[in-house]
Tab-separated table of C-alpha atoms in Angstrom:
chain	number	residue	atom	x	y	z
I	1	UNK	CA	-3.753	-98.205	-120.182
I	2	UNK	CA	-3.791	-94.399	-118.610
I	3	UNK	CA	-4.725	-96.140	-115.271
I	4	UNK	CA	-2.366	-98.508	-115.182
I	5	UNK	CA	0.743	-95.842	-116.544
I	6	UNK	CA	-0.602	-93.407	-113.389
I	7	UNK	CA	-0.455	-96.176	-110.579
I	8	UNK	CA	2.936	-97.872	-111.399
I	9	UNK	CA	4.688	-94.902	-110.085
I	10	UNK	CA	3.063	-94.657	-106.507
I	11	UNK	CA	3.776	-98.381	-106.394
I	12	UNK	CA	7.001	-98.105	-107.011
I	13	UNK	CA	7.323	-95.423	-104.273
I	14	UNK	CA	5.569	-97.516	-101.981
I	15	UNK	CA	8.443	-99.909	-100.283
I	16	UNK	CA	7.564	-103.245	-99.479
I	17	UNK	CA	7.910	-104.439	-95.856
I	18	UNK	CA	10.849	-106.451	-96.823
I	19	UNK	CA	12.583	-102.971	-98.337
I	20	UNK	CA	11.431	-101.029	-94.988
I	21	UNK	CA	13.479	-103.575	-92.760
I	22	UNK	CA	16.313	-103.935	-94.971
I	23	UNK	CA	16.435	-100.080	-94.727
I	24	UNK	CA	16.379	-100.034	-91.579
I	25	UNK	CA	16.715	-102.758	-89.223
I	26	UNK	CA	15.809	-103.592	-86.015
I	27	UNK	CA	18.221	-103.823	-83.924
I	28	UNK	CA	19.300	-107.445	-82.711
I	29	UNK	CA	20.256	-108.442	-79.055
I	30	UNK	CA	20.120	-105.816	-76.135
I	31	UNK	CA	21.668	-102.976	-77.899
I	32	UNK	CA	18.194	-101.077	-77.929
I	33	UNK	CA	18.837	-101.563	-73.889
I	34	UNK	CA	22.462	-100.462	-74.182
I	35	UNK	CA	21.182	-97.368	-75.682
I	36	UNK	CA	18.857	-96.614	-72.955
I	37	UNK	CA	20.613	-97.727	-70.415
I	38	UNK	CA	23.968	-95.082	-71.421
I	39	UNK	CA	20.853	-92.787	-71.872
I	40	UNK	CA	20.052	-92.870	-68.210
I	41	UNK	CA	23.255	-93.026	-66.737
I	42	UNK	CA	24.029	-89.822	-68.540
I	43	UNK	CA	21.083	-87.839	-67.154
I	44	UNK	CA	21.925	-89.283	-63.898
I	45	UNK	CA	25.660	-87.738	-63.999
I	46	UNK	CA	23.970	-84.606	-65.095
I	47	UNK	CA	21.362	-84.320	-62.113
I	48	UNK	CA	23.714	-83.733	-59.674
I	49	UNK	CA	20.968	-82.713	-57.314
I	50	UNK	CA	19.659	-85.386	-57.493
I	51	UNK	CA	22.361	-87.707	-56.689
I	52	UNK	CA	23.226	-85.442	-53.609
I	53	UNK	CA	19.597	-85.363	-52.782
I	54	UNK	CA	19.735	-89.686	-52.566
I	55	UNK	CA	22.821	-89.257	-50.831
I	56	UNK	CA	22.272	-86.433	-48.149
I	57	UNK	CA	19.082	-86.520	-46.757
I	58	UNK	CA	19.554	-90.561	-45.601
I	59	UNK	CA	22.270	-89.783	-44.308
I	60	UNK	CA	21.148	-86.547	-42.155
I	61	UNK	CA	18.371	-89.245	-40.817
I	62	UNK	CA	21.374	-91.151	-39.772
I	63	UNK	CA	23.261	-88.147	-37.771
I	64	UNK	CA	20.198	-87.177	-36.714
I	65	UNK	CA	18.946	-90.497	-34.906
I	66	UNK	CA	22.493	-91.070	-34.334
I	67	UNK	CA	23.343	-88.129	-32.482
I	68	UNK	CA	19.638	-86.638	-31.240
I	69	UNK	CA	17.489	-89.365	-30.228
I	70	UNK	CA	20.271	-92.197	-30.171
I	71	UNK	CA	20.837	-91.505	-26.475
I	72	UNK	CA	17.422	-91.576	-25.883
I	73	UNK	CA	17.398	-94.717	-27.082
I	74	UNK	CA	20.012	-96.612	-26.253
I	75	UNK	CA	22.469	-94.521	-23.698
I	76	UNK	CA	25.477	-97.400	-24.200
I	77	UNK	CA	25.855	-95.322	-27.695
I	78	UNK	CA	25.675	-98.624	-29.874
I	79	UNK	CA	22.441	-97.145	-31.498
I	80	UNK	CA	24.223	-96.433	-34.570
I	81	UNK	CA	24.609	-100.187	-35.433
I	82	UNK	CA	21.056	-101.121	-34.949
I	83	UNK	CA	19.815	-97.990	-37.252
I	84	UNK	CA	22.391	-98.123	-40.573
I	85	UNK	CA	20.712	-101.193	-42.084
I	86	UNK	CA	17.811	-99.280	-42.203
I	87	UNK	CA	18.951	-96.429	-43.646
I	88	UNK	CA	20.485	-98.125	-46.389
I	89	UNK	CA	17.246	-99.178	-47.286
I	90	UNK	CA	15.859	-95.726	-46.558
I	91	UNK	CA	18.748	-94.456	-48.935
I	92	UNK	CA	17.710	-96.868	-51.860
I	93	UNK	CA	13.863	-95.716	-51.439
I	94	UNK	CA	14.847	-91.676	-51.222
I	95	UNK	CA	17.357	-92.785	-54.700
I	96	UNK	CA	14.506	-94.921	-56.514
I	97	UNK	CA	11.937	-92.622	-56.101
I	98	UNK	CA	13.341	-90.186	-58.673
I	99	UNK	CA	12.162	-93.062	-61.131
I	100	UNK	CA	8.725	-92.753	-60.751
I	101	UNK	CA	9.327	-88.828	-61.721
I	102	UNK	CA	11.757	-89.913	-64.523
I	103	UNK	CA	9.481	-92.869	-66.457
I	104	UNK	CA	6.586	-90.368	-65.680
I	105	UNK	CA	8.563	-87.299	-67.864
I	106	UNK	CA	9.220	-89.550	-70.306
I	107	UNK	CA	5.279	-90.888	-70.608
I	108	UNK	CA	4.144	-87.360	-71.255
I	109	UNK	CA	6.594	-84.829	-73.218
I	110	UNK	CA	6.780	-87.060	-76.309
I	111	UNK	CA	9.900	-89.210	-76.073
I	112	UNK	CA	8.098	-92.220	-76.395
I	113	UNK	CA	6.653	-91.169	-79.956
I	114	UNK	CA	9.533	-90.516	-81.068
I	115	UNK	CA	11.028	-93.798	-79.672
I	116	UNK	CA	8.150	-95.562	-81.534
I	117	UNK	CA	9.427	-94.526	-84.995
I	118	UNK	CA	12.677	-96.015	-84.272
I	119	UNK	CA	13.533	-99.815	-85.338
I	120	UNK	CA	13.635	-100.738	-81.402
I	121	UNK	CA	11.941	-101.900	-78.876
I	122	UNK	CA	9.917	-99.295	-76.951
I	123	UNK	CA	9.954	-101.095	-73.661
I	124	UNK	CA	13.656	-100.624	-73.433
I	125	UNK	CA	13.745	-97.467	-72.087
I	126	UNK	CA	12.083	-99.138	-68.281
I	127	UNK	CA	14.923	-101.289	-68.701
I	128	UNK	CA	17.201	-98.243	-69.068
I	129	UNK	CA	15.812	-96.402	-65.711
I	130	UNK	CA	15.667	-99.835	-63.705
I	131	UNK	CA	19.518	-100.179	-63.827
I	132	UNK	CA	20.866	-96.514	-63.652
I	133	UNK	CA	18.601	-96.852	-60.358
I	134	UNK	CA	20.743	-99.828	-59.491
I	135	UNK	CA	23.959	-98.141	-60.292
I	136	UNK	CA	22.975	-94.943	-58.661
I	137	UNK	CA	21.781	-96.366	-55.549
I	138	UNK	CA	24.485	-98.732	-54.924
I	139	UNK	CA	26.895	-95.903	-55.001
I	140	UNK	CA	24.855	-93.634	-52.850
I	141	UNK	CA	24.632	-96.838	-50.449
I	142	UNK	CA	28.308	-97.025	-50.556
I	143	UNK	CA	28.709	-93.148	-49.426
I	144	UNK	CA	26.051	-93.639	-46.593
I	145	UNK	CA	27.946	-96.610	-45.496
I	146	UNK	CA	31.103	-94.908	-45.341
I	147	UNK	CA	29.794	-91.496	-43.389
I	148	UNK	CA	28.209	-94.284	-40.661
I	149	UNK	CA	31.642	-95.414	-40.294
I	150	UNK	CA	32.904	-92.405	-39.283
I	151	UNK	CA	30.356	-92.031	-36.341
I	152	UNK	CA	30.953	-94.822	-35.093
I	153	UNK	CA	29.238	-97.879	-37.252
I	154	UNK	CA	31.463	-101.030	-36.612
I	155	UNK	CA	30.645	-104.331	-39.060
I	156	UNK	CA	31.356	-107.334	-38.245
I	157	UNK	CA	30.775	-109.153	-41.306
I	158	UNK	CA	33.445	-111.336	-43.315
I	159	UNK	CA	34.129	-110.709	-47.153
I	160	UNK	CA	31.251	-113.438	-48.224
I	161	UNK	CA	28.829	-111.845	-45.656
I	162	UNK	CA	29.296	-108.463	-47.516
I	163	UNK	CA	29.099	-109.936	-50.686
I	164	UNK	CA	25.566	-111.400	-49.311
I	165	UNK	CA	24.412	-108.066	-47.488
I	166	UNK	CA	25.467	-106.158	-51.420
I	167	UNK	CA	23.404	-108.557	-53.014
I	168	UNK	CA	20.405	-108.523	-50.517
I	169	UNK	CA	20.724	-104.604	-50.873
I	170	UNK	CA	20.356	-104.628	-54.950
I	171	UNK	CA	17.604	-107.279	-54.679
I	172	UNK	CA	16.041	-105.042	-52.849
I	173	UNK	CA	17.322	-101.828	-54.932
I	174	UNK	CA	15.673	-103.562	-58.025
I	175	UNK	CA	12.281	-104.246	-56.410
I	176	UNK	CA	11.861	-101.248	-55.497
I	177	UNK	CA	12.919	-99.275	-58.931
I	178	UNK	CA	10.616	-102.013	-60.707
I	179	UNK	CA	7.644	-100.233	-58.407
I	180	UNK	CA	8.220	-97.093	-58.845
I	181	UNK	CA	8.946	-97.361	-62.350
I	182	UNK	CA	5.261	-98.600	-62.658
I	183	UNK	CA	3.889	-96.200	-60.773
I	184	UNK	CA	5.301	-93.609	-62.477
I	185	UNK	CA	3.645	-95.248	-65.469
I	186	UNK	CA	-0.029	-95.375	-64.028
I	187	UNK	CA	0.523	-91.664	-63.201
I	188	UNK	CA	-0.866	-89.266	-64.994
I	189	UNK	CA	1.986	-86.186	-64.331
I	190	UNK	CA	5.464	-86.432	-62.963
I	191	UNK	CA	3.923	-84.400	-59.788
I	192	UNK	CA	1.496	-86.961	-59.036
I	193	UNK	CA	4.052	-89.751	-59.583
I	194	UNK	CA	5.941	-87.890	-56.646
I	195	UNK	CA	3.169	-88.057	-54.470
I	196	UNK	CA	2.644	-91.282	-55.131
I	197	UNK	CA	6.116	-92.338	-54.689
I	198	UNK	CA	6.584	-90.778	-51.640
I	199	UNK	CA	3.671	-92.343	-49.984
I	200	UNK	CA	6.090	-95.422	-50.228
I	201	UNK	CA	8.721	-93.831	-48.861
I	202	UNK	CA	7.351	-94.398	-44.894
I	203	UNK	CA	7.498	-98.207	-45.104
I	204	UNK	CA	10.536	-98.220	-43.199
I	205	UNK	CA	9.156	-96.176	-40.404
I	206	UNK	CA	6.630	-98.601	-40.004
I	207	UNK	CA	9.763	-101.856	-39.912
I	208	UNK	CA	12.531	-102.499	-37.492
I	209	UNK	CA	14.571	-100.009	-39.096
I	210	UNK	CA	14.194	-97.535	-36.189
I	211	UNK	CA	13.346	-99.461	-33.120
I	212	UNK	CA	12.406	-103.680	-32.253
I	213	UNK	CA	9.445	-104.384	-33.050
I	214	UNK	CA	8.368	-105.494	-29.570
I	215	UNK	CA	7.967	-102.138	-28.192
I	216	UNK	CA	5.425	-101.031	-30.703
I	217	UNK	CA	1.665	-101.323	-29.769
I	218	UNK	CA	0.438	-104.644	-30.496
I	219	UNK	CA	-1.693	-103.850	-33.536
I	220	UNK	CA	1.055	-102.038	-35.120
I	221	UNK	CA	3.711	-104.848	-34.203
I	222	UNK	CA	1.539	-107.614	-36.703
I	223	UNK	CA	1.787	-104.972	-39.540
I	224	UNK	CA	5.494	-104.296	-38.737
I	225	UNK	CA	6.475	-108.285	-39.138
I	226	UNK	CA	4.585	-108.354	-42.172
I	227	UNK	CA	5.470	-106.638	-44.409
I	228	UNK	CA	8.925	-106.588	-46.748
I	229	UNK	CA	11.231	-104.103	-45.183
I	230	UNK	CA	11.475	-105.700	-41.674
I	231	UNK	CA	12.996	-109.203	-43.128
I	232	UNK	CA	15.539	-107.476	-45.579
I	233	UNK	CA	16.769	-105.462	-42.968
I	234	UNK	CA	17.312	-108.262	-40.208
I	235	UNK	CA	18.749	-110.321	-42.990
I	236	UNK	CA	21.371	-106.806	-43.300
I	237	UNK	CA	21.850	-106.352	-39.657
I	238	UNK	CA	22.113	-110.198	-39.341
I	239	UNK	CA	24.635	-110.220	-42.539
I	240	UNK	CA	26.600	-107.107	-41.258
I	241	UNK	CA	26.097	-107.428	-37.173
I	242	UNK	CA	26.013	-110.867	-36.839
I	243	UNK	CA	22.562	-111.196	-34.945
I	244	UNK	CA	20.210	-113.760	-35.306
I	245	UNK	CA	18.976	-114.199	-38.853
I	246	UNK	CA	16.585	-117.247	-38.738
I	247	UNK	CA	14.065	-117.438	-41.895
I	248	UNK	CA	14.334	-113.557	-42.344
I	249	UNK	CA	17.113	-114.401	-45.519
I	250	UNK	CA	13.970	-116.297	-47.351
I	251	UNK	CA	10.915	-114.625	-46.274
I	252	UNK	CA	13.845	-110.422	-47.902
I	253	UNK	CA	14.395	-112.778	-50.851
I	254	UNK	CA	10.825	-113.982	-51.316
I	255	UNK	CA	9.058	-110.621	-51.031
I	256	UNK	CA	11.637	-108.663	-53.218
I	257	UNK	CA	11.118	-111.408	-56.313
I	258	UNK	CA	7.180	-111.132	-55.633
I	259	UNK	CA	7.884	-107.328	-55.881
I	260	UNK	CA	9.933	-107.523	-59.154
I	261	UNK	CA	7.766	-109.934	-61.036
I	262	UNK	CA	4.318	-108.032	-60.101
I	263	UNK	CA	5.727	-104.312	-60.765
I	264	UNK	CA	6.945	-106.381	-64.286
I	265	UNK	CA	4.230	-107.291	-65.362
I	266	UNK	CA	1.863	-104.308	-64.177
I	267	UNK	CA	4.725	-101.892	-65.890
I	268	UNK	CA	4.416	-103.795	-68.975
I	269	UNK	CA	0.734	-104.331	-69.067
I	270	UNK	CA	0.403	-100.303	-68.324
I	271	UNK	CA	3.615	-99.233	-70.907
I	272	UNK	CA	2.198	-101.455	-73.596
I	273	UNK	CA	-1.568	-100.159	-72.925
I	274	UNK	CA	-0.167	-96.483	-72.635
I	275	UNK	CA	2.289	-96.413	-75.322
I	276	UNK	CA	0.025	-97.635	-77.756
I	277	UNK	CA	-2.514	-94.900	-77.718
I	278	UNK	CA	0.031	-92.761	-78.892
């Protein structure tokens, strides 16, 4: 009888699982990635620096090859044509690169524990950095493209061929957030997500961002029409310049989805493998 008096009240303190959730729900539909999303967005107004950082050192790369070596390059002075559709992509990597720091801070000073009490879903918060990336970038695109047309960058492109150069340029935008959001998930500290961001960062120097790839060495030109960046930026300069585009639209599309769904999955394997040691 004593026993039975002295374990009816810890019972009743002990809410079933149906009294937990009705307490408090999870929440329904993508408001846990509305929250994270307005999360980002916010730090992203408040790192100034970092916005001007995305924004200003593209487009010193731009004066600089403009204005330096452009002459070098091509005396007629149309260099600045064939080098913006790189930089925009050079812009989106310099812009996307702060996510790999970002996902990486939020890994390892705690938020995620305290995002795994809530009744949400953890994972949202990748989903949150992924499109303040895509916001970010497209606005520090837009501010690159602008300063190029003041030195002399002159598009050709109708309304629906901008519409298709924006979209190649988010495709792209999103692959490449998706990436370095995983790596800065398989990194241990923000610094080494840096470095291993960065490392990323010289795939366009190795592309026909700079220079046709015909008058690099021969072992360097196979590696140069392999890889993604050279298609999505003929697909750009074809979109924007009108140039010859041939299969280059399939093979930026093709590699930018293979991007996204691999850097998915490996940034949910390593999120749900990380996150649950905590």
């Amino acid at each position: 009888m004593t026993t039975a008096t002295a374990t009816a009240p810890a019972a009743a303190r002990t809410p079933a699982p149906a009294a937990a959730l009705a307490i408090r729900p999870r929440l329904r539909g993508l408001a846990a990635e509305r929250v994270f999303i307005g999360r980002s967005l916010i730090h992203s107004v408040r790192d100034v620096e970092a916005l001007l950082m995305a924004i200003v050192l593209p487009t010193m790369l731009m004066l600089m090859f403009t204005f330096i070596f452009g002459n070098a390059i091509d005396p007629s002075g149309g260099y600045v044509d064939y080098v913006v559709p790189g930089i925009i992509l050079l812009c989106a990597g310099f812009g996307a690169a702060g996510t790999a720091i970002s996902v990486s801070r939020d890994m390892t000073t705690g938020i995620i524990d305290r995002i795994r009490t809530m009744p949400l879903r953890s994972g949202a918060v990748l989903t949150g950095h992924v499109v303040e990336s895509l916001v970010r970038n497209l606005v520090a695109t837009a501010v690159v493209i602008g300063v190029a047309m003041l030195v002399g960058f002159s598009p050709t492109a109708t309304p629906l061929e901008w519409l298709g150069a924006i979209g190649i340029v988010a495709l792209y935008i999103l692959a490449i957030t998706y990436l370095f959001a995983a790596i800065g998930l398989a990194a241990s500290t923000p610094e080494a997500a840096s470095g291993y961001g960065f490392i990323l960062l010289f795939l366009p120097y190795l592309s026909s961002a700079f220079v046709p790839v015909d008058t690099m060495p021969e072992w360097l030109q196979w590696i140069a029409e392999n890889q993604p960046i050279t298609p999505v930026i003929e697909t750009i300069r074809s979109l924007l310049l009108g140039t010859p585009m041939g299969d280059s639209a399939w093979w930026a599309v093709g590699w930018c989805l293979l991007i996204i769904a691999v850097a998915a999955v490996w940034g949910a394997w390593l999120f749900r493998r990380k996150a649950g040691r905590r």
